[in-house]
Amino acid sequence: MDARVGPLFPDPPRGGTPHEVLRDVYGFREFRPGQLVLIEAVLAGRDAIGVMPTGAGKSLTFQIPARLLGGTALVVSPLLSLMKDQVDGLAAKGFRVTVLNSTLGQEERRARLAALRRGEYELCYVSPEGLDGWLRDFLRGCGISFVAVDEAHCISQWGHDFRPAYRRLRELKQHFGGVPILALTATATRRVAGDIIGQLGMHKPAGFMGSFFRPNLKLHGYRKGDGREVRDEILRYAAARRGQSGIVYCLSRRGVEGLADFLRRGGVRALPYHAGLERERAAHQDAFVSGEVDVMVATIAFGMGIDKPDIRWVVHRDMPRNVEGWYQEIGRAGRDGADADCLLYYSWADVITYERFLDPETDAAINADVQRRTVEMFRLADARGCRHRALVGYFGEKIDDCGSACDGCGRPDALADLAPAPAVTRRRRRGEASGGGAAGGAGGGRGGRSALGAPPVPALAGAAAETFQRLRELRRTLAAEEGVPAYVVFNDATLRAMAELRPRNEQELLRIGGVGPAKLQRYGGAFLRLLREG
Ligand code: ADP
Ligand code: MG
Ligand code: ZN
């Protein structure tokens, strides 16, 4: 999306303080820990690094300075899909924002570059791959105010997600005449953080290290083997949580498709997601985010940049490759602060599988390091004692035993007291494919709703639950009209608050978290009408 012109994107108020932007543009009242420190550093022209867990609110730390500073903030972000969602979300809030990527037609690209040169954008998103020599030189004449590097651990070979293209960011600071660099990451050990600062050429950066302890995540571990029926356990677990959103992570695409199919045959509203499902995966993601299906069975390709606060459980059907990955994946649950279960299945066989994935062409020292960290993950999974303490300890943080938020501290088994597995129909329904091969999207997406069963039952009572469903319908319609993901309109937490508090006018609507003036202007009328009717 490109939000340059048009009445759809009202010009928002200029200037002001970070707090005013937080309130007027986002509809939030308080900064979260670390946000203001980083924002003020950038506003003061300093480099800054934020190491904060997923969901901590890192995006605001560059979006707000982008609004307050003159010129254009350059945002480097690794994934196209991630950029698209953020850019759509920002445009809906009234930001002047664009993205430069390889999928643009020549004419559109030229138009955006020209607008960039005229200083029409507050933010410009690029992928590191897109930042070639030509574009870097062009951007030099565009009044770049600062550079935000999202997922900055990708620059380090010692991180778990090294991307060679991030090397192109090395001389950016000098290239743009010493503008501030804001590096953000959810996962950085001390070594990786040092590497980020060094490679980006940051000068005495301000820093904020968030706490990685998430007590609302209830951690459980299960060693595979010994006749454990992992699939049945997951089916029973998911079936008992109908209407709750959950993710099951599997190591392979085949594993994803087989398990998604198995769960569906057991009556669970589940869909598969992996990079190979090129056509269906966006629809599957939408169905999950909007609550049309309960369960996403996925490879680790799923989840980055997903803004869904009410994910109630995450199961790792296979062990994650390393602790960073584990932390990131479970961190997608419980972002609304309510409890969420995290079930980890692991085995030494998983370690061996990952070893087979190593590319012999890669530098031996790096492969050894990757392998070492997989073994570390296994050790952590298999250790006794508090899982939270071990997990945050890996990132250099010291805490006491959690006391009750993990099985190591005596929390009861999350799999106990479940009903026996529902009978899995072996018969194939029309249009539903078999377990192996291309089973993937069968019956999925928007067309296959009949196969997905009844709508979810949210944890709201009576009339509020009904209103919530109608608000969701409205959101779906509006989102479809604008061609954006549903949560760009409002997320579930916001709709839930509307259903409970029933605002009657614009003032009351504005008091709800997630409603700012831009969204009020754009969607407020439609939602208020619905709320007044019911
Ligand atoms: P991160 O990039 O650190 O994973 P995001 O920037 O995507 O996190 O933000 C996660 C969620 O938290 C988003 O839904 C965002 O709107 C919300 N959020 C961010 N800052 C605040 C705040 N100060 N108050 C309330 N919600 C916030
Ligand atoms: Mg982020
Ligand atoms: Zn514990």
Coordinates of C-alpha atoms and ligand atoms in Angstrom, one line a residue:
M1 CA 0.0 0.0 0.0
D2 CA 1.1 3.5 -0.6
A3 CA -0.5 6.2 1.4
R4 CA 0.4 9.3 -0.5
V5 CA -2.8 10.9 -1.5
G6 CA -6.5 10.7 -1.4
P7 CA -9.2 11.4 1.1
L8 CA -9.0 7.9 2.6
F9 CA -5.9 9.1 4.5
P10 CA -6.7 12.3 6.4
D11 CA -3.7 14.4 7.2
P12 CA -3.2 13.8 10.9
P13 CA -2.1 16.5 13.4
R14 CA 1.5 17.5 13.2
G15 CA 4.1 18.1 15.9
G16 CA 3.4 17.6 19.5
T17 CA 5.1 15.3 22.0
P18 CA 5.6 11.5 22.0
H19 CA 2.7 11.2 24.5
E20 CA 0.4 13.2 22.3
V21 CA 1.1 11.0 19.3
L22 CA 0.6 7.9 21.5
R23 CA -2.8 9.1 22.6
D24 CA -4.0 10.8 19.5
V25 CA -2.8 8.5 16.8
Y26 CA -2.7 5.1 18.5
G27 CA -5.3 5.6 21.2
F28 CA -3.0 4.2 23.9
R29 CA -2.6 5.9 27.3
E30 CA 0.8 4.8 28.6
F31 CA 4.1 3.9 27.1
R32 CA 5.4 0.5 27.8
P33 CA 8.8 -0.1 29.4
G34 CA 11.6 1.1 27.2
Q35 CA 9.5 2.8 24.5
L36 CA 10.1 6.3 25.7
V37 CA 13.8 5.8 26.3
L38 CA 14.3 4.8 22.7
I39 CA 12.1 7.4 21.3
E40 CA 13.8 10.2 23.2
A41 CA 17.2 9.0 22.2
V42 CA 16.3 9.1 18.5
L43 CA 14.6 12.5 18.9
A44 CA 17.9 13.7 20.5
G45 CA 19.9 12.5 17.6
R46 CA 21.5 9.5 19.3
D47 CA 21.9 5.9 18.3
A48 CA 19.9 3.4 20.2
I49 CA 19.4 -0.3 20.6
G50 CA 16.3 -2.0 22.0
V51 CA 16.4 -5.6 23.0
M52 CA 12.8 -6.3 23.8
P53 CA 10.7 -9.4 23.6
T54 CA 8.1 -9.9 20.9
G55 CA 5.0 -8.0 21.5
A56 CA 6.8 -5.4 23.7
G57 CA 5.9 -2.7 21.2
K58 CA 9.1 -2.0 19.3
S59 CA 7.5 -0.6 16.2
L60 CA 6.2 2.5 18.0
T61 CA 9.8 3.4 18.9
F62 CA 10.5 4.3 15.3
Q63 CA 7.0 5.3 14.2
I64 CA 6.6 8.0 16.7
P65 CA 9.9 9.7 16.0
A66 CA 9.1 9.4 12.3
R67 CA 5.9 11.4 13.0
L68 CA 7.7 14.0 15.1
L69 CA 10.9 14.6 13.1
G70 CA 11.1 16.3 9.8
G71 CA 12.2 14.3 6.8
T72 CA 11.7 10.6 6.2
A73 CA 12.5 7.7 8.5
L74 CA 14.0 4.7 6.6
V75 CA 12.8 1.4 8.1
V76 CA 14.7 -1.7 7.2
S77 CA 12.6 -4.8 7.7
P78 CA 13.3 -8.4 6.6
L79 CA 10.0 -9.7 5.3
L80 CA 7.7 -8.5 2.6
S81 CA 4.6 -9.8 4.4
L82 CA 5.7 -8.2 7.6
M83 CA 6.2 -4.9 5.9
K84 CA 2.9 -5.0 4.1
D85 CA 0.9 -5.5 7.3
Q86 CA 2.7 -2.8 9.1
V87 CA 2.4 -0.4 6.3
D88 CA -1.3 -1.1 5.9
G89 CA -1.7 -0.6 9.6
L90 CA 0.1 2.7 9.6
A91 CA -1.8 4.0 6.6
A92 CA -5.0 3.2 8.5
K93 CA -3.7 5.4 11.3
G94 CA -3.1 8.3 9.0
F95 CA 0.6 7.9 8.5
R96 CA 2.2 9.0 5.2
V97 CA 4.1 5.8 4.5
T98 CA 5.4 3.8 1.6
V99 CA 7.3 0.7 0.8
L100 CA 9.9 0.1 -1.9
N101 CA 10.1 -3.5 -2.9
S102 CA 10.9 -5.7 -5.9
T103 CA 7.2 -6.4 -6.7
L104 CA 6.5 -2.9 -7.7
G105 CA 5.9 -2.1 -11.3
Q106 CA 8.3 0.4 -12.9
E107 CA 5.9 3.2 -13.1
E108 CA 4.7 2.8 -9.5
R109 CA 8.3 2.7 -8.3
R110 CA 9.1 5.8 -10.2
A111 CA 6.1 7.6 -8.7
R112 CA 7.1 6.6 -5.1
L113 CA 10.7 7.6 -5.6
A114 CA 9.6 11.0 -6.9
A115 CA 7.3 11.5 -3.9
L116 CA 10.1 10.4 -1.6
R117 CA 12.3 13.0 -3.1
R118 CA 9.6 15.6 -2.6
G119 CA 9.6 14.6 1.1
E120 CA 6.0 13.4 1.1
Y121 CA 6.6 10.4 3.4
E122 CA 7.1 10.1 7.1
L123 CA 8.3 6.5 6.7
C124 CA 9.7 4.5 4.0
Y125 CA 10.1 0.7 4.4
V126 CA 12.7 -1.2 2.5
S127 CA 14.0 -4.8 2.6
P128 CA 17.8 -5.2 3.0
E129 CA 17.9 -6.9 -0.3
G130 CA 16.2 -3.9 -1.9
L131 CA 18.8 -1.5 -0.6
D132 CA 21.3 -1.7 -3.4
G133 CA 23.9 0.8 -4.3
W134 CA 21.7 2.8 -6.6
L135 CA 18.9 3.2 -4.0
R136 CA 21.3 4.1 -1.3
D137 CA 22.7 6.9 -3.4
F138 CA 19.2 8.1 -4.4
L139 CA 18.1 8.1 -0.7
R140 CA 21.0 10.3 0.1
G141 CA 19.1 13.2 -1.5
C142 CA 15.8 12.4 0.3
G143 CA 16.3 13.9 3.7
I144 CA 16.5 10.6 5.7
S145 CA 16.0 11.6 9.3
F146 CA 17.1 8.3 10.9
V147 CA 17.4 4.6 10.1
A148 CA 15.4 2.0 12.0
V149 CA 16.7 -1.6 11.6
D150 CA 14.0 -4.0 12.7
E151 CA 15.0 -7.6 13.5
A152 CA 18.5 -6.4 13.8
H153 CA 19.9 -9.7 15.0
C154 CA 19.7 -10.8 11.3
I155 CA 23.0 -8.9 10.8
S156 CA 24.9 -11.2 13.1
Q157 CA 26.2 -14.6 12.1
W158 CA 25.9 -15.5 15.7
G159 CA 22.2 -14.8 15.7
H160 CA 19.7 -17.5 14.9
D161 CA 18.5 -15.9 11.8
F162 CA 21.5 -14.5 9.9
R163 CA 20.6 -12.9 6.6
P164 CA 23.6 -12.0 4.4
A165 CA 21.7 -9.0 2.9
Y166 CA 21.8 -7.3 6.3
R167 CA 25.5 -6.7 5.5
R168 CA 24.4 -4.0 3.2
L169 CA 23.5 -2.0 6.2
R170 CA 27.0 -1.7 7.5
E171 CA 27.9 1.8 6.3
L172 CA 24.5 3.3 6.4
K173 CA 25.1 5.6 9.3
Q174 CA 28.1 7.3 7.5
H175 CA 26.4 7.1 4.2
F176 CA 23.5 9.3 5.5
G177 CA 25.8 11.7 7.2
G178 CA 25.7 10.3 10.7
V179 CA 21.9 10.1 11.2
P180 CA 20.8 8.1 14.2
I181 CA 20.5 4.3 13.9
L182 CA 17.8 2.6 15.9
A183 CA 18.4 -1.2 16.1
L184 CA 15.6 -3.4 17.3
T185 CA 15.5 -7.1 18.1
A186 CA 13.5 -9.5 20.2
T187 CA 16.3 -11.9 20.7
A188 CA 19.9 -11.0 21.3
T189 CA 22.4 -12.6 23.5
R190 CA 25.2 -10.2 24.7
R191 CA 27.4 -11.4 21.9
V192 CA 24.8 -10.7 19.2
A193 CA 24.0 -7.3 20.7
G194 CA 27.7 -6.4 20.6
D195 CA 27.8 -7.5 17.0
I196 CA 24.8 -5.4 16.0
I197 CA 26.3 -2.3 17.5
G198 CA 29.7 -2.9 15.9
Q199 CA 28.4 -3.8 12.4
L200 CA 26.0 -0.9 12.2
G201 CA 28.7 1.4 13.3
M202 CA 26.6 2.8 16.2
H203 CA 28.2 5.4 18.4
K204 CA 27.6 5.1 22.2
P205 CA 24.0 3.9 21.7
A206 CA 21.3 4.4 24.3
G207 CA 20.0 1.0 25.2
F208 CA 17.0 -0.7 26.7
M209 CA 16.9 -4.4 27.6
G210 CA 13.5 -5.5 28.4
S211 CA 12.7 -8.4 30.7
F212 CA 12.2 -11.6 29.0
F213 CA 10.2 -13.2 31.8
R214 CA 6.6 -13.7 30.7
P215 CA 4.8 -15.2 33.7
N216 CA 1.5 -15.5 31.9
L217 CA 3.1 -18.2 29.6
K218 CA 2.7 -21.5 31.3
L219 CA 5.6 -23.7 30.2
H220 CA 5.4 -27.5 29.9
G221 CA 7.8 -30.0 28.4
Y222 CA 7.2 -33.5 27.1
R223 CA 9.9 -35.9 26.0
K224 CA 8.9 -37.7 22.9
G225 CA 9.2 -41.5 22.6
D226 CA 8.3 -44.2 25.1
G227 CA 5.0 -44.8 23.3
R228 CA 3.8 -41.2 23.6
E229 CA 1.0 -40.6 21.2
V230 CA 1.9 -37.1 20.3
R231 CA -0.7 -36.6 17.6
D232 CA -3.5 -37.9 19.8
E233 CA -2.4 -35.7 22.7
I234 CA -2.4 -32.6 20.5
L235 CA -5.8 -33.5 19.2
R236 CA -7.3 -34.0 22.6
Y237 CA -5.7 -30.8 23.8
A238 CA -7.0 -28.8 20.9
A239 CA -10.4 -30.3 20.9
A240 CA -10.8 -29.3 24.6
R241 CA -10.1 -25.7 23.6
R242 CA -12.6 -25.1 20.9
G243 CA -13.0 -21.4 20.2
Q244 CA -9.5 -20.6 21.6
S245 CA -6.7 -19.6 19.2
G246 CA -3.6 -21.8 19.1
I247 CA -0.6 -22.6 17.0
V248 CA 1.1 -26.0 16.5
Y249 CA 4.7 -25.7 15.2
C250 CA 6.1 -28.6 13.2
L251 CA 9.5 -29.0 11.8
S252 CA 8.6 -30.0 8.3
R253 CA 6.0 -29.1 5.7
R254 CA 4.9 -32.6 5.5
G255 CA 4.5 -32.7 9.2
V256 CA 2.4 -29.6 9.0
E257 CA 0.0 -31.0 6.4
G258 CA -0.3 -34.4 8.0
L259 CA -1.1 -32.9 11.4
A260 CA -3.5 -30.2 10.1
D261 CA -5.4 -32.9 8.3
F262 CA -5.5 -35.2 11.3
L263 CA -6.8 -32.4 13.6
R264 CA -9.5 -31.5 11.1
R265 CA -10.6 -35.1 10.8
G266 CA -10.9 -35.0 14.6
G267 CA -13.2 -32.0 14.4
V268 CA -10.7 -29.3 15.2
R269 CA -11.0 -26.2 13.1
A270 CA -7.4 -26.1 11.9
L271 CA -5.5 -25.0 8.8
P272 CA -1.9 -25.5 7.6
Y273 CA 0.6 -22.8 6.9
H274 CA 4.1 -23.1 5.4
A275 CA 6.1 -21.4 2.7
G276 CA 5.2 -24.0 0.1
L277 CA 1.5 -23.1 0.2
E278 CA 1.9 -20.1 -1.9
R279 CA -1.6 -19.5 -2.9
E280 CA -3.5 -20.4 0.2
R281 CA -1.3 -19.2 3.0
A282 CA -2.4 -15.6 3.1
A283 CA -6.1 -16.7 3.3
H284 CA -5.2 -19.2 6.0
Q285 CA -3.4 -16.6 8.0
D286 CA -6.5 -14.3 7.7
A287 CA -8.8 -17.0 8.7
F288 CA -6.7 -17.6 11.8
V289 CA -6.2 -13.9 12.7
S290 CA -9.9 -13.2 12.4
G291 CA -10.9 -16.2 14.4
E292 CA -12.6 -18.1 11.6
V293 CA -10.4 -21.1 12.5
D294 CA -8.9 -21.9 15.9
V295 CA -5.7 -23.6 15.1
M296 CA -2.8 -22.8 12.7
V297 CA -0.5 -25.8 12.1
A298 CA 2.6 -24.2 10.8
T299 CA 6.3 -24.3 10.2
I300 CA 8.3 -21.4 11.7
A301 CA 7.5 -19.5 8.5
F302 CA 4.4 -18.5 10.3
G303 CA 4.1 -15.8 13.0
M304 CA 6.5 -13.0 12.4
G305 CA 4.6 -9.8 12.5
I306 CA 1.3 -11.4 13.4
D307 CA -0.6 -9.0 15.6
K308 CA -3.0 -11.3 17.3
P309 CA -3.1 -10.7 21.0
D310 CA -5.4 -13.5 22.1
I311 CA -3.5 -16.6 21.1
R312 CA -4.1 -18.9 24.1
W313 CA -1.7 -21.8 23.4
V314 CA 1.4 -22.8 21.4
V315 CA 2.4 -26.4 21.0
H316 CA 5.8 -27.3 19.6
R317 CA 5.2 -30.7 18.0
D318 CA 8.9 -30.8 17.3
M319 CA 11.7 -29.2 19.2
P320 CA 12.7 -25.7 18.1
R321 CA 16.1 -25.4 16.5
N322 CA 17.4 -23.1 19.3
V323 CA 16.4 -21.2 22.4
E324 CA 16.0 -18.0 20.5
G325 CA 13.5 -19.6 18.2
W326 CA 11.6 -21.2 21.0
Y327 CA 11.3 -17.9 22.8
Q328 CA 10.1 -16.1 19.8
E329 CA 7.5 -18.7 18.9
I330 CA 6.0 -19.1 22.4
G331 CA 6.1 -15.3 22.6
R332 CA 3.3 -15.1 20.1
A333 CA 0.9 -16.4 22.7
G334 CA -0.7 -14.4 25.4
R335 CA 0.2 -10.9 24.2
D336 CA -3.0 -9.6 25.8
G337 CA -1.4 -10.6 29.1
A338 CA -3.9 -13.4 29.9
D339 CA -2.6 -16.9 30.6
A340 CA -1.5 -19.1 27.7
D341 CA -0.1 -22.6 27.6
C342 CA 3.1 -23.5 25.9
L343 CA 3.7 -27.2 25.3
L344 CA 7.1 -28.3 24.2
Y345 CA 7.7 -31.8 22.7
Y346 CA 11.3 -32.6 22.2
S347 CA 13.7 -35.4 21.5
W348 CA 17.2 -36.2 20.7
A349 CA 16.0 -37.3 17.3
D350 CA 15.0 -33.7 16.6
V351 CA 18.6 -32.7 17.3
I352 CA 19.8 -35.2 14.7
T353 CA 17.2 -34.0 12.2
Y354 CA 18.5 -30.4 12.5
E355 CA 22.0 -31.7 12.0
R356 CA 21.0 -33.1 8.7
F357 CA 19.8 -29.7 7.6
L358 CA 23.3 -28.1 8.0
D359 CA 24.7 -26.9 4.7
P360 CA 28.2 -28.5 4.2
E361 CA 29.1 -25.5 2.1
T362 CA 28.8 -23.2 5.1
D363 CA 31.8 -22.3 7.2
A364 CA 32.5 -25.1 9.6
A365 CA 32.8 -22.9 12.6
I366 CA 29.4 -21.4 12.0
N367 CA 27.8 -24.8 11.5
A368 CA 29.4 -26.0 14.7
D369 CA 27.9 -23.0 16.5
V370 CA 24.4 -23.6 15.0
Q371 CA 24.7 -27.2 16.1
R372 CA 25.9 -26.3 19.6
R373 CA 22.9 -24.1 20.0
T374 CA 20.5 -26.9 19.0
V375 CA 22.1 -29.1 21.6
E376 CA 21.7 -26.3 24.1
M377 CA 18.0 -26.2 23.3
F378 CA 17.7 -29.9 24.0
R379 CA 19.6 -29.5 27.3
L380 CA 17.3 -26.7 28.4
A381 CA 14.2 -28.7 27.4
D382 CA 15.4 -31.8 29.2
A383 CA 16.7 -30.0 32.4
R384 CA 14.9 -30.1 35.7
G385 CA 14.0 -27.0 37.6
C386 CA 12.2 -23.8 36.6
R387 CA 11.8 -23.5 32.9
H388 CA 11.3 -19.7 33.0
R389 CA 14.5 -19.2 35.0
A390 CA 16.5 -21.4 32.5
L391 CA 14.9 -19.6 29.5
V392 CA 15.6 -16.0 30.6
G393 CA 18.9 -17.1 32.0
Y394 CA 19.9 -18.0 28.4
F395 CA 19.5 -14.3 27.6
G396 CA 21.6 -13.3 30.5
E397 CA 18.7 -12.3 32.8
K398 CA 18.5 -13.6 36.4
I399 CA 15.2 -14.3 38.1
D400 CA 14.0 -16.5 40.9
D401 CA 12.0 -19.6 40.2
C402 CA 8.7 -18.7 38.7
G403 CA 6.9 -20.7 41.4
S404 CA 3.8 -21.8 39.5
A405 CA 4.1 -20.9 35.8
C406 CA 6.0 -24.1 34.7
D407 CA 5.9 -27.8 35.2
G408 CA 9.3 -27.6 36.8
C409 CA 7.8 -25.6 39.6
G410 CA 5.0 -28.1 40.1
R411 CA 2.4 -26.8 37.7
P412 CA 0.0 -29.6 36.9
D413 CA 0.4 -31.4 33.6
A414 CA -1.5 -29.5 30.9
L415 CA -2.4 -32.8 29.3
A416 CA -4.0 -34.3 32.4
D417 CA -7.7 -34.6 32.6
L418 CA -8.4 -34.4 28.9
A419 CA -11.2 -36.3 27.4
P420 CA -10.2 -39.3 25.2
A421 CA -9.3 -38.4 21.6
P422 CA -12.4 -37.7 19.5
A423 CA -12.9 -40.3 16.8
V424 CA -11.0 -39.3 13.7
T425 CA -13.1 -39.9 10.6
R426 CA -11.1 -41.8 8.1
R427 CA -13.6 -41.3 5.4
R428 CA -12.7 -38.5 3.1
R429 CA -15.2 -35.7 2.6
R430 CA -15.6 -34.3 -0.8
G431 CA -13.0 -31.7 -1.5
E432 CA -10.8 -32.8 1.4
A433 CA -7.5 -34.4 0.5
S434 CA -5.6 -37.1 2.2
G435 CA -3.0 -36.9 5.0
G436 CA 0.2 -36.8 2.9
G437 CA 1.3 -34.8 -0.1
A438 CA -0.7 -31.8 -1.1
A439 CA -3.4 -32.1 1.5
G440 CA -2.6 -28.5 2.5
G441 CA -5.3 -26.1 1.9
A442 CA -8.2 -28.5 1.2
G443 CA -11.4 -27.1 2.4
G444 CA -9.5 -24.1 3.9
G445 CA -9.6 -20.4 3.4
R446 CA -12.8 -18.5 3.0
G447 CA -14.5 -20.8 0.6
G448 CA -14.4 -23.8 2.9
R449 CA -16.2 -22.5 5.9
S450 CA -18.7 -25.4 6.1
A451 CA -15.8 -27.8 6.7
L452 CA -14.6 -25.6 9.6
G453 CA -17.6 -26.0 11.8
A454 CA -19.4 -23.5 14.0
P455 CA -18.1 -20.0 14.7
P456 CA -15.8 -19.7 17.7
V457 CA -17.2 -19.1 21.2
P458 CA -15.2 -16.2 22.8
A459 CA -15.0 -15.9 26.5
L460 CA -17.7 -13.3 26.7
A461 CA -21.1 -13.8 28.2
G462 CA -24.5 -13.6 26.6
A463 CA -25.3 -10.4 24.8
A464 CA -21.6 -9.2 24.8
A465 CA -20.6 -12.4 23.0
E466 CA -23.3 -11.9 20.4
T467 CA -22.3 -8.3 19.9
F468 CA -18.6 -9.4 19.6
Q469 CA -19.5 -11.7 16.7
R470 CA -21.4 -9.0 15.0
L471 CA -18.5 -6.6 15.4
R472 CA -16.3 -9.2 13.8
E473 CA -18.6 -9.6 10.9
L474 CA -18.5 -5.8 10.3
R475 CA -14.8 -5.8 10.6
R476 CA -14.5 -8.6 8.0
T477 CA -16.7 -6.7 5.6
L478 CA -14.8 -3.4 6.0
A479 CA -11.4 -5.2 5.7
A480 CA -12.6 -7.0 2.6
E481 CA -13.7 -3.8 1.1
E482 CA -10.3 -2.2 1.6
G483 CA -8.3 -5.3 0.9
V484 CA -6.5 -5.3 4.2
P485 CA -6.1 -7.9 6.9
A486 CA -8.9 -7.8 9.4
Y487 CA -6.8 -6.7 12.3
V488 CA -5.8 -3.6 10.5
V489 CA -9.3 -2.3 11.1
F490 CA -9.4 -3.2 14.8
N491 CA -7.9 -6.2 16.6
D492 CA -9.9 -8.7 18.7
A493 CA -9.0 -7.0 22.0
T494 CA -10.5 -3.7 20.7
L495 CA -13.7 -5.4 19.5
R496 CA -14.0 -7.3 22.7
A497 CA -13.8 -4.0 24.7
M498 CA -16.4 -2.5 22.4
A499 CA -18.7 -5.4 23.0
E500 CA -18.3 -5.1 26.8
L501 CA -18.3 -1.4 27.2
R502 CA -20.8 -0.5 24.4
P503 CA -19.6 3.0 23.7
R504 CA -22.5 5.2 22.5
N505 CA -20.6 8.1 21.0
E506 CA -17.3 9.2 19.6
Q507 CA -15.9 10.3 22.9
E508 CA -16.6 7.0 24.5
L509 CA -15.3 5.1 21.5
L510 CA -12.1 7.0 21.7
R511 CA -11.5 5.8 25.2
I512 CA -11.2 2.2 24.0
G513 CA -7.6 1.0 23.5
G514 CA -6.7 0.7 19.9
V515 CA -9.1 3.5 18.7
G516 CA -7.4 6.7 17.7
P517 CA -8.7 9.7 15.7
A518 CA -7.7 8.4 12.3
K519 CA -9.5 5.1 12.9
L520 CA -12.4 6.9 14.5
Q521 CA -12.9 9.0 11.4
R522 CA -12.5 6.0 9.1
Y523 CA -14.5 3.3 10.9
G524 CA -16.1 4.9 13.9
G525 CA -19.5 5.6 12.3
A526 CA -20.0 2.1 11.1
F527 CA -19.1 0.6 14.5
L528 CA -21.2 3.1 16.5
R529 CA -24.2 2.4 14.3
L530 CA -23.9 -1.3 15.0
L531 CA -23.5 -0.7 18.7
R532 CA -26.4 1.6 18.9
E533 CA -28.7 -0.9 17.1
G534 CA -28.1 -3.9 19.4
Ligands
ADP1 P1 7.1 -5.9 18.7 O1 7.6 -5.3 17.4 O2 8.0 -5.5 19.9 O3 6.9 -7.4 18.7 P2 4.8 -4.4 18.1 O4 5.4 -3.1 17.9 O5 4.3 -5.2 17.0 O6 5.7 -5.3 19.0 O7 3.5 -4.2 19.1 C1 2.8 -5.3 19.7 C2 1.4 -4.8 20.1 O8 1.5 -4.0 21.2 C3 0.7 -4.1 19.0 O9 -0.6 -4.5 18.9 C4 0.8 -2.6 19.4 O10 -0.3 -1.9 18.9 C5 0.7 -2.8 20.9 N1 1.3 -1.7 21.7 C6 2.5 -1.1 21.5 N2 2.8 -0.1 22.3 C7 1.7 0.0 23.1 C8 1.3 0.8 24.2 N3 2.2 1.7 24.7 N4 0.1 0.6 24.8 C9 -0.7 -0.4 24.4 N5 -0.4 -1.2 23.3 C10 0.7 -1.0 22.7
MG2 MG 8.3 -6.0 15.6
ZN3 ZN 9.1 -22.3 37.1

